[in-house]
CSV table of C-alpha atoms in Angstrom, one decimal:
chain,number,residue,atom,x,y,z
A,1,MET,CA,-65.7,35.6,-65.8
A,2,SER,CA,-65.2,34.5,-69.7
A,3,GLY,CA,-66.1,38.0,-70.8
A,4,ASP,CA,-64.2,40.2,-67.9
A,5,PRO,CA,-62.0,42.5,-69.6
A,6,GLY,CA,-59.5,42.2,-66.7
A,7,LEU,CA,-58.5,38.5,-67.3
A,8,SER,CA,-56.5,37.1,-70.2
A,9,HIS,CA,-57.4,33.2,-71.3
A,10,ASP,CA,-54.0,31.5,-72.2
A,11,ALA,CA,-52.8,28.3,-73.6
A,12,PHE,CA,-50.4,26.1,-71.6
A,13,LEU,CA,-49.3,22.6,-72.9
A,14,GLY,CA,-49.3,23.7,-76.7
A,15,GLY,CA,-53.1,24.1,-76.4
A,16,ARG,CA,-54.1,21.3,-74.3
A,17,LEU,CA,-55.3,23.5,-71.8
A,18,HIS,CA,-56.7,27.3,-71.6
A,19,ILE,CA,-56.3,29.1,-68.3
A,20,PHE,CA,-58.1,32.4,-67.2
A,21,GLN,CA,-55.6,34.5,-65.2
A,22,PRO,CA,-55.4,38.0,-64.5
A,23,ILE,CA,-53.9,40.6,-66.9
A,24,LYS,CA,-52.4,42.5,-63.9
A,25,GLY,CA,-51.5,40.6,-60.7
A,26,TYR,CA,-49.5,37.4,-60.5
A,27,ARG,CA,-49.5,35.3,-63.9
A,28,ALA,CA,-48.3,31.6,-63.9
A,29,GLY,CA,-45.5,31.0,-66.3
A,30,VAL,CA,-43.3,27.8,-66.7
A,31,ASP,CA,-42.5,27.2,-63.1
A,32,PRO,CA,-45.9,25.4,-62.3
A,33,VAL,CA,-45.8,23.6,-65.6
A,34,LEU,CA,-42.3,22.1,-64.5
A,35,LEU,CA,-43.6,21.5,-60.9
A,36,ALA,CA,-46.3,19.3,-62.6
A,37,ALA,CA,-43.9,17.7,-65.1
A,38,ALA,CA,-41.5,16.8,-62.0
A,39,THR,CA,-44.1,15.1,-59.6
A,40,PRO,CA,-44.1,11.3,-60.3
A,41,ALA,CA,-47.7,11.0,-60.0
A,42,ARG,CA,-49.7,7.6,-61.1
A,43,PRO,CA,-53.1,7.5,-62.4
A,44,GLY,CA,-55.5,7.3,-59.8
A,45,GLN,CA,-53.8,8.7,-56.9
A,46,SER,CA,-54.6,11.9,-54.9
A,47,VAL,CA,-52.4,15.4,-55.0
A,48,LEU,CA,-53.0,18.1,-52.9
A,49,GLU,CA,-51.1,21.8,-54.1
A,50,LEU,CA,-50.6,24.0,-51.3
A,51,GLY,CA,-51.3,27.7,-52.9
A,52,CYS,CA,-52.8,26.6,-56.3
A,53,GLY,CA,-53.3,30.0,-57.5
A,54,ALA,CA,-55.4,29.6,-60.6
A,55,GLY,CA,-54.7,25.8,-60.8
A,56,VAL,CA,-52.0,25.9,-63.5
A,57,ALA,CA,-49.7,23.1,-61.7
A,58,SER,CA,-52.3,20.4,-60.8
A,59,PHE,CA,-54.0,21.1,-64.0
A,60,CYS,CA,-50.8,20.3,-66.0
A,61,LEU,CA,-50.1,17.4,-63.9
A,62,VAL,CA,-53.4,15.7,-64.6
A,63,ALA,CA,-53.2,16.4,-68.4
A,64,ARG,CA,-50.3,13.8,-68.5
A,65,VAL,CA,-51.7,11.9,-65.5
A,66,GLU,CA,-55.2,10.4,-65.7
A,67,ARG,CA,-57.5,9.9,-63.4
A,68,LEU,CA,-55.6,11.6,-60.6
A,69,LEU,CA,-58.0,13.3,-57.6
A,70,LEU,CA,-57.0,16.6,-57.3
A,71,THR,CA,-57.5,19.2,-54.1
A,72,GLY,CA,-56.1,23.0,-54.1
A,73,VAL,CA,-55.6,25.1,-51.2
A,74,GLU,CA,-55.7,28.5,-52.0
A,75,LEU,CA,-56.0,31.7,-49.6
A,76,GLN,CA,-57.2,34.3,-51.8
A,77,ALA,CA,-60.8,34.1,-52.9
A,78,PHE,CA,-60.2,35.8,-56.5
A,79,TYR,CA,-57.6,32.9,-57.6
A,80,ALA,CA,-59.8,30.2,-55.8
A,81,GLU,CA,-62.7,31.1,-57.7
A,82,LEU,CA,-60.4,31.1,-60.6
A,83,ALA,CA,-59.1,27.6,-59.9
A,84,ARG,CA,-62.8,26.4,-60.2
A,85,ARG,CA,-63.4,28.6,-63.3
A,86,ASN,CA,-60.2,27.0,-65.0
A,87,ALA,CA,-61.4,23.6,-64.0
A,88,LEU,CA,-64.8,23.7,-65.7
A,89,GLU,CA,-63.1,25.5,-68.7
A,90,ASN,CA,-61.0,22.2,-69.2
A,91,GLN,CA,-63.6,19.8,-68.0
A,92,LEU,CA,-61.4,19.0,-65.3
A,93,GLU,CA,-62.5,18.1,-61.5
A,94,MET,CA,-60.6,19.6,-58.8
A,95,THR,CA,-61.8,20.7,-55.2
A,96,VAL,CA,-60.6,24.2,-54.1
A,97,VAL,CA,-60.5,25.0,-50.5
A,98,GLU,CA,-60.2,28.6,-49.5
A,99,ALA,CA,-58.2,28.7,-46.6
A,100,ASP,CA,-55.0,29.8,-44.8
A,101,LEU,CA,-52.6,26.8,-45.1
A,102,ARG,CA,-51.6,27.3,-41.4
A,103,HIS,CA,-55.3,26.8,-40.6
A,104,LEU,CA,-56.8,24.3,-42.8
A,105,PRO,CA,-60.6,23.0,-42.0
A,106,ALA,CA,-60.7,19.8,-40.2
A,107,SER,CA,-62.3,18.2,-43.0
A,108,LEU,CA,-58.9,18.7,-44.6
A,109,LYS,CA,-56.7,17.9,-41.6
A,110,GLU,CA,-58.3,14.4,-41.6
A,111,ARG,CA,-57.2,13.6,-45.2
A,112,HIS,CA,-53.3,12.4,-46.5
A,113,PHE,CA,-52.4,12.4,-50.1
A,114,ASP,CA,-50.3,10.5,-52.3
A,115,HIS,CA,-48.7,13.7,-53.4
A,116,VAL,CA,-48.5,17.4,-52.0
A,117,ILE,CA,-46.9,19.9,-54.6
A,118,ALA,CA,-46.0,23.7,-53.9
A,119,ASN,CA,-44.9,26.7,-55.6
A,120,PRO,CA,-44.6,29.0,-52.6
A,121,PRO,CA,-43.9,32.6,-52.7
A,122,TYR,CA,-40.3,33.2,-54.0
A,123,TYR,CA,-39.3,36.2,-52.0
A,124,GLU,CA,-39.0,36.7,-48.1
A,125,ARG,CA,-41.5,39.6,-47.0
A,126,HIS,CA,-38.8,41.5,-45.0
A,127,ARG,CA,-36.2,41.1,-47.7
A,128,SER,CA,-38.8,42.3,-50.8
A,129,THR,CA,-40.9,45.4,-51.9
A,130,ALA,CA,-44.4,45.1,-52.0
A,131,SER,CA,-46.1,45.2,-55.1
A,132,GLU,CA,-49.0,47.4,-56.1
A,133,ASP,CA,-51.4,44.7,-56.7
A,134,ALA,CA,-52.2,42.8,-53.7
A,135,GLY,CA,-52.9,39.3,-55.4
A,136,ARG,CA,-49.5,39.3,-57.0
A,137,ASP,CA,-47.6,40.7,-53.8
A,138,MET,CA,-49.2,38.1,-51.9
A,139,ALA,CA,-48.2,35.4,-54.9
A,140,LEU,CA,-44.5,36.3,-54.8
A,141,ALA,CA,-43.9,37.4,-51.1
A,142,GLY,CA,-46.6,35.9,-48.6
A,143,GLU,CA,-46.7,36.0,-45.0
A,144,THR,CA,-46.1,32.1,-44.5
A,145,HIS,CA,-42.5,30.9,-43.6
A,146,LEU,CA,-41.3,28.1,-46.3
A,147,SER,CA,-40.6,26.0,-43.3
A,148,GLU,CA,-44.2,26.3,-42.6
A,149,TRP,CA,-45.3,25.1,-46.3
A,150,ILE,CA,-42.8,22.1,-45.7
A,151,ASP,CA,-44.7,21.3,-42.2
A,152,VAL,CA,-48.1,21.5,-43.4
A,153,ALA,CA,-47.0,19.7,-46.5
A,154,THR,CA,-45.5,16.6,-44.8
A,155,ARG,CA,-48.3,16.7,-42.4
A,156,ARG,CA,-50.8,15.7,-45.0
A,157,LEU,CA,-48.6,13.4,-46.8
A,158,LYS,CA,-49.3,9.6,-46.6
A,159,PRO,CA,-46.4,7.4,-45.7
A,160,ARG,CA,-43.9,7.2,-48.4
A,161,GLY,CA,-46.0,10.0,-50.2
A,162,TYR,CA,-43.7,12.7,-52.3
A,163,LEU,CA,-43.4,16.4,-51.6
A,164,THR,CA,-42.5,18.1,-54.7
A,165,MET,CA,-42.0,22.1,-54.5
A,166,ILE,CA,-40.1,24.3,-56.8
A,167,GLN,CA,-38.5,27.5,-55.6
A,168,LYS,CA,-35.8,30.0,-56.4
A,169,ALA,CA,-32.3,28.8,-56.2
A,170,ASP,CA,-31.1,30.9,-53.2
A,171,ARG,CA,-33.8,29.5,-51.0
A,172,LEU,CA,-32.6,26.0,-51.3
A,173,PRO,CA,-30.6,26.1,-47.8
A,174,ASP,CA,-34.3,27.2,-46.4
A,175,MET,CA,-35.8,24.2,-47.9
A,176,LEU,CA,-33.2,21.4,-46.9
A,177,GLY,CA,-33.2,23.2,-43.2
A,178,ALA,CA,-37.2,22.7,-43.2
A,179,CYS,CA,-37.0,19.0,-44.3
A,180,ASP,CA,-36.8,17.2,-40.9
A,181,ASN,CA,-36.8,13.4,-40.0
A,182,ARG,CA,-40.2,12.4,-41.6
A,183,LEU,CA,-38.6,13.1,-44.9
A,184,GLY,CA,-36.0,11.5,-46.7
A,185,SER,CA,-35.0,10.3,-50.3
A,186,ILE,CA,-34.4,14.2,-51.0
A,187,ARG,CA,-33.7,15.1,-54.4
A,188,VAL,CA,-32.7,18.5,-56.0
A,189,ARG,CA,-32.8,19.5,-59.8
A,190,PRO,CA,-31.6,22.8,-60.7
A,191,ILE,CA,-33.3,24.7,-63.6
A,192,GLN,CA,-30.7,26.7,-65.4
A,193,PRO,CA,-31.6,29.3,-68.1
A,194,ARG,CA,-28.6,28.5,-70.3
A,195,LEU,CA,-25.0,26.9,-70.5
A,196,GLY,CA,-22.5,28.8,-68.5
A,197,ARG,CA,-25.4,30.4,-66.1
A,198,ALA,CA,-26.1,29.8,-62.5
A,199,ALA,CA,-29.5,28.2,-61.8
A,200,GLU,CA,-32.1,30.4,-60.8
A,201,LEU,CA,-34.8,27.7,-59.9
A,202,VAL,CA,-34.8,24.4,-58.2
A,203,ILE,CA,-37.2,21.5,-57.7
A,204,LEU,CA,-36.7,19.6,-54.6
A,205,GLN,CA,-38.3,16.5,-54.0
A,206,ALA,CA,-38.7,14.5,-50.6
A,207,ARG,CA,-40.3,11.4,-49.8
A,208,LYS,CA,-42.0,10.9,-46.3
A,209,GLY,CA,-40.1,8.0,-44.6
A,210,GLY,CA,-37.7,8.2,-47.1
A,211,ARG,CA,-34.2,6.6,-46.6
A,212,ALA,CA,-32.4,7.0,-49.9
A,213,ALA,CA,-29.2,9.3,-49.9
A,214,PHE,CA,-29.5,12.9,-51.0
A,215,ALA,CA,-28.9,13.2,-54.8
A,216,LEU,CA,-28.2,16.6,-56.7
A,217,GLU,CA,-29.6,15.7,-60.3
A,218,ALA,CA,-28.2,16.7,-63.4
A,219,PRO,CA,-29.7,20.6,-64.4
A,220,LEU,CA,-32.4,21.1,-66.7
A,221,ILE,CA,-31.1,23.8,-69.1
A,222,MET,CA,-34.2,25.7,-70.4
A,223,HIS,CA,-32.6,27.9,-73.3
A,224,GLU,CA,-30.4,27.2,-76.2
A,225,GLY,CA,-26.7,28.7,-76.4
A,226,VAL,CA,-25.0,31.1,-74.2
A,227,SER,CA,-27.2,34.3,-75.0
A,228,HIS,CA,-30.6,35.0,-76.6
A,229,LYS,CA,-29.8,36.1,-79.9
A,230,HIS,CA,-32.9,36.4,-82.1
A,231,ASP,CA,-36.8,37.0,-81.6
A,232,GLY,CA,-39.2,34.2,-80.5
A,233,ASP,CA,-38.3,31.5,-77.6
A,234,ASP,CA,-35.3,29.6,-77.8
A,235,TYR,CA,-36.0,26.4,-75.6
A,236,THR,CA,-33.9,23.3,-75.7
A,237,PRO,CA,-35.6,20.2,-77.2
A,238,GLU,CA,-36.0,19.1,-73.6
A,239,ALA,CA,-37.7,22.0,-72.4
A,240,VAL,CA,-40.0,22.2,-75.3
A,241,LYS,CA,-40.9,18.4,-74.5
A,242,ILE,CA,-41.9,19.6,-71.0
A,243,LEU,CA,-43.7,23.1,-71.8
A,244,ARG,CA,-45.4,22.5,-75.3
A,245,GLY,CA,-45.9,18.4,-75.0
A,246,GLY,CA,-46.6,18.0,-71.3
A,247,GLN,CA,-43.9,15.4,-70.7
A,248,ALA,CA,-42.4,14.2,-67.7
A,249,LEU,CA,-39.1,15.7,-66.1
A,250,PRO,CA,-37.9,12.4,-65.1
A,251,TRP,CA,-35.8,11.7,-62.0
A,252,SER,CA,-32.6,9.5,-61.9
A,253,GLY,CA,-33.3,6.1,-60.3
């Protein structure tokens, strides 16, 4: 697979990880890196990633937190195989289950995890135009409703386990509406491209059985200034620590 001209070999976390992903099709950017940074995992805990794609979020997380027990669920065989390949490439261990998250195998339904993380498709199928690339289309606008992602995640969590999810900001009402009384201690962090710009992404975290009050965290500002004024990236120091240094995105409290 490493010689496949249809794949690129991309560095993440300042070169700590190298990931194979398709040149054409869905390609991981900063979103899974932010998702990993926001997950409050501790060494030795178990993590389930729903819709793991090529595995970027899980691998970024284990690059920061050692000895995690990683499991990924991925519907598309091509991306499931890429995740396995990337685990080998980076000398990491991850069990990748090829399955529809709505119809998980019995062996996975019997397990519960300290953390469930997810970067679900950002667009609703009936409101989006299909991509010519089937893999990209499924990743960006899948058939599974956001409420189903949250329900499956909640079922797979241990008591007091954490759900951490990144999504477009305009889907926040859907996310909050899907968090039923099994989840609490909900916190939301907006991801703002620049000062003076509206948030484009949000990270939601909820705890199974949590009872703390809802918290809206201060936004993470991704880029310096109010506009892009020169070639190259202009990430804020906080963003650089996460994207290049692999540091955590802390939550208050």
